[in-house]
Coordinates of C-alpha atoms in Angstrom, one line a residue:
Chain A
X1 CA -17.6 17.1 21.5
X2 CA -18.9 13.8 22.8
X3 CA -20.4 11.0 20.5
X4 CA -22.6 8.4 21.5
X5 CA -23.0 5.0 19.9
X6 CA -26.0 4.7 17.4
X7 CA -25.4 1.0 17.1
X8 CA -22.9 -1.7 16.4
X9 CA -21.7 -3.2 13.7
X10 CA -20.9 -7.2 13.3
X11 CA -18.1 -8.9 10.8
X12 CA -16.3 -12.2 10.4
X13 CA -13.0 -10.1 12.1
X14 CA -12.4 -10.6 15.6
X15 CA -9.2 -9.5 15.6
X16 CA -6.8 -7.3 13.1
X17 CA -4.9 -9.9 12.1
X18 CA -6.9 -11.5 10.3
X19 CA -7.8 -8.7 8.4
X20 CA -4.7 -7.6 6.9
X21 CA -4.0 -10.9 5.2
X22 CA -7.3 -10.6 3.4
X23 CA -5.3 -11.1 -0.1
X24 CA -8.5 -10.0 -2.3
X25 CA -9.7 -7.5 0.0
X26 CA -13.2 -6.5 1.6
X27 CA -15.1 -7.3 -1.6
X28 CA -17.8 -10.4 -1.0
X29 CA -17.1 -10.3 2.8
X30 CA -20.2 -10.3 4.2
X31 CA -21.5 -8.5 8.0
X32 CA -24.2 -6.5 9.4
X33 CA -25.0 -3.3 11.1
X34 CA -27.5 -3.3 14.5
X35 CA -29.0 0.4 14.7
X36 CA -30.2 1.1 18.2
X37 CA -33.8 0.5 18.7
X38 CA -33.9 4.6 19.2
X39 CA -32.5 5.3 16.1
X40 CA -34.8 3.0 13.6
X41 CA -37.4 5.2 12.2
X42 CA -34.4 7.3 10.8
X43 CA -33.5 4.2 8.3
X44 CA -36.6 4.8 6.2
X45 CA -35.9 5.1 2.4
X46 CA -32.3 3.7 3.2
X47 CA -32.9 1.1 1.2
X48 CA -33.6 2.7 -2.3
X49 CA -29.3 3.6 -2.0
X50 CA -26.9 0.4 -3.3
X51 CA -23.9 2.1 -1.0
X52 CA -24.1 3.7 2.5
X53 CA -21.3 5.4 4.0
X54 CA -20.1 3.6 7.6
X55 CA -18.4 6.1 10.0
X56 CA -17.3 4.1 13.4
X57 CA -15.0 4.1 16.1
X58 CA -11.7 2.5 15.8
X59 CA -12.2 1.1 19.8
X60 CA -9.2 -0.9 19.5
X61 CA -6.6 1.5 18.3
X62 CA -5.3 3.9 21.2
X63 CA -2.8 6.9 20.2
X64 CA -1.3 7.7 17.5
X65 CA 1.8 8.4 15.4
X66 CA 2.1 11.1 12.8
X67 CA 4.3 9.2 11.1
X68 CA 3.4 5.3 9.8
X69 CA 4.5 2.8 7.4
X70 CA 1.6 1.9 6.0
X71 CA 1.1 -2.1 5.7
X72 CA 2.0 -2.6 2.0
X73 CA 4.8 0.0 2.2
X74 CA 8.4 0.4 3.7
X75 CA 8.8 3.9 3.3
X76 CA 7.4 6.2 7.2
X77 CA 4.3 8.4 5.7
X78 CA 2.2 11.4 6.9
X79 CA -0.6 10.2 9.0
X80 CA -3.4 11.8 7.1
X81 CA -1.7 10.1 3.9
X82 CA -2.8 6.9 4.9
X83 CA -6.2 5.6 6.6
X84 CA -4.1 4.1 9.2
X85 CA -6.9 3.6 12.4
X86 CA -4.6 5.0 15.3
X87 CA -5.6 8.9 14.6
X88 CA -6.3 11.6 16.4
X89 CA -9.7 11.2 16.8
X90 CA -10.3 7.7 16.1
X91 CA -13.2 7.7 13.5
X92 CA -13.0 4.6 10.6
X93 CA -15.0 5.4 7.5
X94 CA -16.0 2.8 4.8
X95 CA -17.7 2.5 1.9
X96 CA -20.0 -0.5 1.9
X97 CA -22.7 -2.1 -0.6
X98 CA -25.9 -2.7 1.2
X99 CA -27.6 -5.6 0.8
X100 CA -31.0 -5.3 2.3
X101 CA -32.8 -3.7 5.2
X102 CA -34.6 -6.1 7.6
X103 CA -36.2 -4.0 10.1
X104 CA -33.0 -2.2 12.3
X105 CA -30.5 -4.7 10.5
X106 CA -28.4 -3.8 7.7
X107 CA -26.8 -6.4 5.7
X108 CA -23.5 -5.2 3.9
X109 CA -21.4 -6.6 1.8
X110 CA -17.2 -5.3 1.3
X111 CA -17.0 -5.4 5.5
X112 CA -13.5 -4.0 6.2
X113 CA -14.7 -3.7 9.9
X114 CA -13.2 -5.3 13.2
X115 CA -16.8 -7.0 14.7
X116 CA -18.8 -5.2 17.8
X117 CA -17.6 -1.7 16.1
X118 CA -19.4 0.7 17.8
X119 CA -21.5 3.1 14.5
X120 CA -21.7 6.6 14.8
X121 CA -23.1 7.5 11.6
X122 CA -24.8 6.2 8.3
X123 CA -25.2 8.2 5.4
X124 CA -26.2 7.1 1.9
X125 CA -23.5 7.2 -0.9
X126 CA -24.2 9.2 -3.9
X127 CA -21.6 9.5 -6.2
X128 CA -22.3 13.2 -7.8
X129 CA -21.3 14.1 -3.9
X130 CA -18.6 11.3 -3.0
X131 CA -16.8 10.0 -6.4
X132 CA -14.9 13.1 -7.9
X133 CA -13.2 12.2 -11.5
X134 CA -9.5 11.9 -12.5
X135 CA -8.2 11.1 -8.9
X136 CA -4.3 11.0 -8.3
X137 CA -3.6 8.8 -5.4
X138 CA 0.2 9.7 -4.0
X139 CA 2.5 7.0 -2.7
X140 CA -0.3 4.4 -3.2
X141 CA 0.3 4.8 -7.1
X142 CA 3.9 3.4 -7.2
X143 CA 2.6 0.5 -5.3
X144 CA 1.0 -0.7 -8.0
X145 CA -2.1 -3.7 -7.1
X146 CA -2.5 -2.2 -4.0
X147 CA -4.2 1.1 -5.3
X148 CA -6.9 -0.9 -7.2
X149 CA -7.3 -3.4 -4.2
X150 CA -10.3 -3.2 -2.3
X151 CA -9.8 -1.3 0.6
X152 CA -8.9 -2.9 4.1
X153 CA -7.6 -0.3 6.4
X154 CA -5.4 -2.5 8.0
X155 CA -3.7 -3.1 4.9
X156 CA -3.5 0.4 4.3
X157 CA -2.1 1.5 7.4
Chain B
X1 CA -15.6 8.7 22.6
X2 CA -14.6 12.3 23.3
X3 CA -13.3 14.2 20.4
X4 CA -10.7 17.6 19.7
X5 CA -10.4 19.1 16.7
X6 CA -7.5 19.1 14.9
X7 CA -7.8 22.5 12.8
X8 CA -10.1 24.6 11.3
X9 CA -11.6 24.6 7.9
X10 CA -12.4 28.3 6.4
X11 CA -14.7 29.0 3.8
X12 CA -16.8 32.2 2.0
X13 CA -19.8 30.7 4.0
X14 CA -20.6 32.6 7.3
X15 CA -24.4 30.9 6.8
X16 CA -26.6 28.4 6.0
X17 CA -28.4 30.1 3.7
X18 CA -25.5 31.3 1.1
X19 CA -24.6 27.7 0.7
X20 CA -28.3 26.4 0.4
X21 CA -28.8 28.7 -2.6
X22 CA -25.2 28.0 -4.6
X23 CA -27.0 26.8 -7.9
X24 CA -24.4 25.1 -9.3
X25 CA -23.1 23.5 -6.2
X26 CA -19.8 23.6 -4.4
X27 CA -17.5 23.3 -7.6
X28 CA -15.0 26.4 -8.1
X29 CA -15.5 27.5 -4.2
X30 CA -12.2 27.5 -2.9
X31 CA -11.4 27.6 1.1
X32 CA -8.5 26.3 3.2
X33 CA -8.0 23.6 5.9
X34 CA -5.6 24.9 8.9
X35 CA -4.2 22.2 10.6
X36 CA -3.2 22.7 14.4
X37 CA 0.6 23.1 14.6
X38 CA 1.2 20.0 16.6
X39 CA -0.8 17.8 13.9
X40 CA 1.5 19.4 11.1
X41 CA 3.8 16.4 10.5
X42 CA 1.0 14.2 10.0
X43 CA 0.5 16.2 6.6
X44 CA 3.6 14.9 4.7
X45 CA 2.2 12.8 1.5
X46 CA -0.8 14.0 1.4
X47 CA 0.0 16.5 -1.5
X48 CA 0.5 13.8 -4.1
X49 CA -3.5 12.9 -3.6
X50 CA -6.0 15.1 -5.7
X51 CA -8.4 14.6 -3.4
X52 CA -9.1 14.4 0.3
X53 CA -12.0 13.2 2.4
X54 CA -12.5 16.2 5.1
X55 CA -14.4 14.9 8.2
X56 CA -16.0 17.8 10.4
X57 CA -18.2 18.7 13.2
X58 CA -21.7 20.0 12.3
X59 CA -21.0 22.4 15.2
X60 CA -23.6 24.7 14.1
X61 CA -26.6 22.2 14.2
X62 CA -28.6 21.0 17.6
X63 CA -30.2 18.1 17.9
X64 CA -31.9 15.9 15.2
X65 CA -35.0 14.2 13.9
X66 CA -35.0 10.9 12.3
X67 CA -37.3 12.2 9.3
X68 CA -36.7 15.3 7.7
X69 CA -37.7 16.7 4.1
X70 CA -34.7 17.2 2.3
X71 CA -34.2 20.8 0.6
X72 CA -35.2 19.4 -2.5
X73 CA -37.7 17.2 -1.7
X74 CA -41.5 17.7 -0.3
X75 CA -41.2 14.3 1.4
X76 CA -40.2 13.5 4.9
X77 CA -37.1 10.8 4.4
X78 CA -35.3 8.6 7.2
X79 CA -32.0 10.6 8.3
X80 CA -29.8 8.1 7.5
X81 CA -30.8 8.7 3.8
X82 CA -29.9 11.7 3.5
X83 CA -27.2 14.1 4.9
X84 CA -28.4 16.7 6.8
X85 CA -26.4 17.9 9.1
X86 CA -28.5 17.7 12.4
X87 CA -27.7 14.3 13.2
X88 CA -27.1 11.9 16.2
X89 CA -23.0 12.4 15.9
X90 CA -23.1 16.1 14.5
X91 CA -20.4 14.5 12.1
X92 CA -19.9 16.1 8.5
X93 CA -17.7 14.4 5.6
X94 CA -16.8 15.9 2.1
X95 CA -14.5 15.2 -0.6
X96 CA -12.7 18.0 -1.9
X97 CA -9.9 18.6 -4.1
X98 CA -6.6 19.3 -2.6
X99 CA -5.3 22.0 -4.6
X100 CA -2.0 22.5 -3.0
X101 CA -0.7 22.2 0.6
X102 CA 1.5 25.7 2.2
X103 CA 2.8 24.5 5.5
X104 CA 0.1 23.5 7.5
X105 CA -2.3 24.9 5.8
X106 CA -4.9 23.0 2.5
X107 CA -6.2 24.9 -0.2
X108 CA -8.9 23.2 -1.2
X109 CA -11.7 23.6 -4.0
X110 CA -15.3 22.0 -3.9
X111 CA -16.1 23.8 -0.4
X112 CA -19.7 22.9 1.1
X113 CA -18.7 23.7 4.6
X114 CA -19.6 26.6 7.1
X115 CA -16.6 29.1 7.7
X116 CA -14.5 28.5 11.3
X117 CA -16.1 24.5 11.1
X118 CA -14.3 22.2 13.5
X119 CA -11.9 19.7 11.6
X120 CA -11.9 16.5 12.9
X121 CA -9.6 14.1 10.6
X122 CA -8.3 14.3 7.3
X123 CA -8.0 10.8 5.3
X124 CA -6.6 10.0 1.3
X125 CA -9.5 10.2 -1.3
X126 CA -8.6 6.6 -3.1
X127 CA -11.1 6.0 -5.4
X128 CA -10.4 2.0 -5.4
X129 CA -11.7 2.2 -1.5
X130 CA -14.3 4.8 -1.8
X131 CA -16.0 5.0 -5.0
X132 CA -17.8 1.8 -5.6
X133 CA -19.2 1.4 -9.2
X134 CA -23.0 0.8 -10.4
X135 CA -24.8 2.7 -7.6
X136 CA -28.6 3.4 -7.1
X137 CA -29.7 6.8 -5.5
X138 CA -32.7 5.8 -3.5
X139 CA -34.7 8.7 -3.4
X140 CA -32.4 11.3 -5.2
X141 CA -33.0 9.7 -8.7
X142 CA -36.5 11.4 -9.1
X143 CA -35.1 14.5 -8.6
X144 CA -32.8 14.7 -11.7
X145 CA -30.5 17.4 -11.6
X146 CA -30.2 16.8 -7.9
X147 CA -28.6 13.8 -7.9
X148 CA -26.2 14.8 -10.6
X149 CA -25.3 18.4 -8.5
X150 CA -22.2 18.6 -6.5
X151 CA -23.0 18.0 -3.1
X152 CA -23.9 20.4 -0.4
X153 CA -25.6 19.1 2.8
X154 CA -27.3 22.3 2.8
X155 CA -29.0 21.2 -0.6
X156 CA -29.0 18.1 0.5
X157 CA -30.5 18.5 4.1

């Protein structure tokens, strides 16, 4: 299975670091997707959704471990128990708030992204699909803030 | 980007058409997730989260158009607005609830995905990351009940 960039996404983040000191998380950080001229016409009616699901590549993670100790923890957990980017396959997925839709530019706030991410997907965010009620959430809960903070994964990794 | 599956996700859905015609949505169906042993470790955690964002090939859909008339619609919409599964990236994504994990294998409820489909990554459901609050529908809010159904991309294609 072979994917294909279907455009790239900018943010303030050039580099991880200065991601996971983000105290108050993604929320009110600002970027913008750049769909491929190609892909435009596929955008229509993308507008009429306040959130849009990113899926990306994580290009600058290589490897992985199936064991990590996620950023705000000390204690070694399963891989798929964190959103830690060094996976198997190395697919990112965020939930963003989008802005507006100028021509084959999307502006999104709640950017959690490194910048130049290569996109492979967008789809629109409906919560009867995506937000299921009365969640538990694992190790995250005994951490306390960091369950309720926006989501960075570098912080969560 | 070259990907490899990581297990397999099994489900009472040999066909497109049995899902497309589940009235009351995905709720109640149960399936499993089975991991590839040499993933296995990678699993440890994850069984204190209620729910789990499944990401998957769309391995039985070719191609894609950039407008398509959703199930439930008459109108043609952009493909990035909706989530059928023909698609640049043939890449699926549901949240389902983790009912219990046996060894390397998830038994899951909430199951809108084709039997013998190709898992590609498993990631926490955290609602603080993923379900943003105060969200518009776009083009699902005029059709009521639709917007309000539990997902399935066949519906929803």
């Amino acid at each position: 299975m072979k994917l294909h960039p279907i455009g790239v996404i900018h943010s303030p983040f050039t580099e991880r670091a200065g991601m996971a000191i983000q105290p108050s998380g993604a929320a009110g950080v600002k970027g913008t997707v750049e769909v491929l001229p190609e892909y435009a016409e596929g955008l229509q009616d993308l507008d009429g959704f306040s959130h849009i699901i990113l899926l990306y590549r994580f290009d600058r993670s290589a490897g992985y471990k199936l064991r990590v100790i996620p950023f705000m923890d000390t204690v070694p957990r399963g891989l798929f128990a964190t959103r830690a980017p060094a996976r198997p396959n190395h697919i990112g997925l965020s939930v963003v708030r989008l802005e507006r839709v100028v021509g084959r530019v999307l502006h999104i706030d709640g950017v959690d992204i490194l910048d130049q991410t290569p996109l492979l997907d967008i789809k629109p965010y409906v919560p009867a699909f995506d937000a299921p009620q009365e969640c538990r959430t694992g190790w995250l809960e005994g951490l306390g803030g960091a369950a309720r903070a926006k989501r960075s994964d570098e912080r969560f990794a």
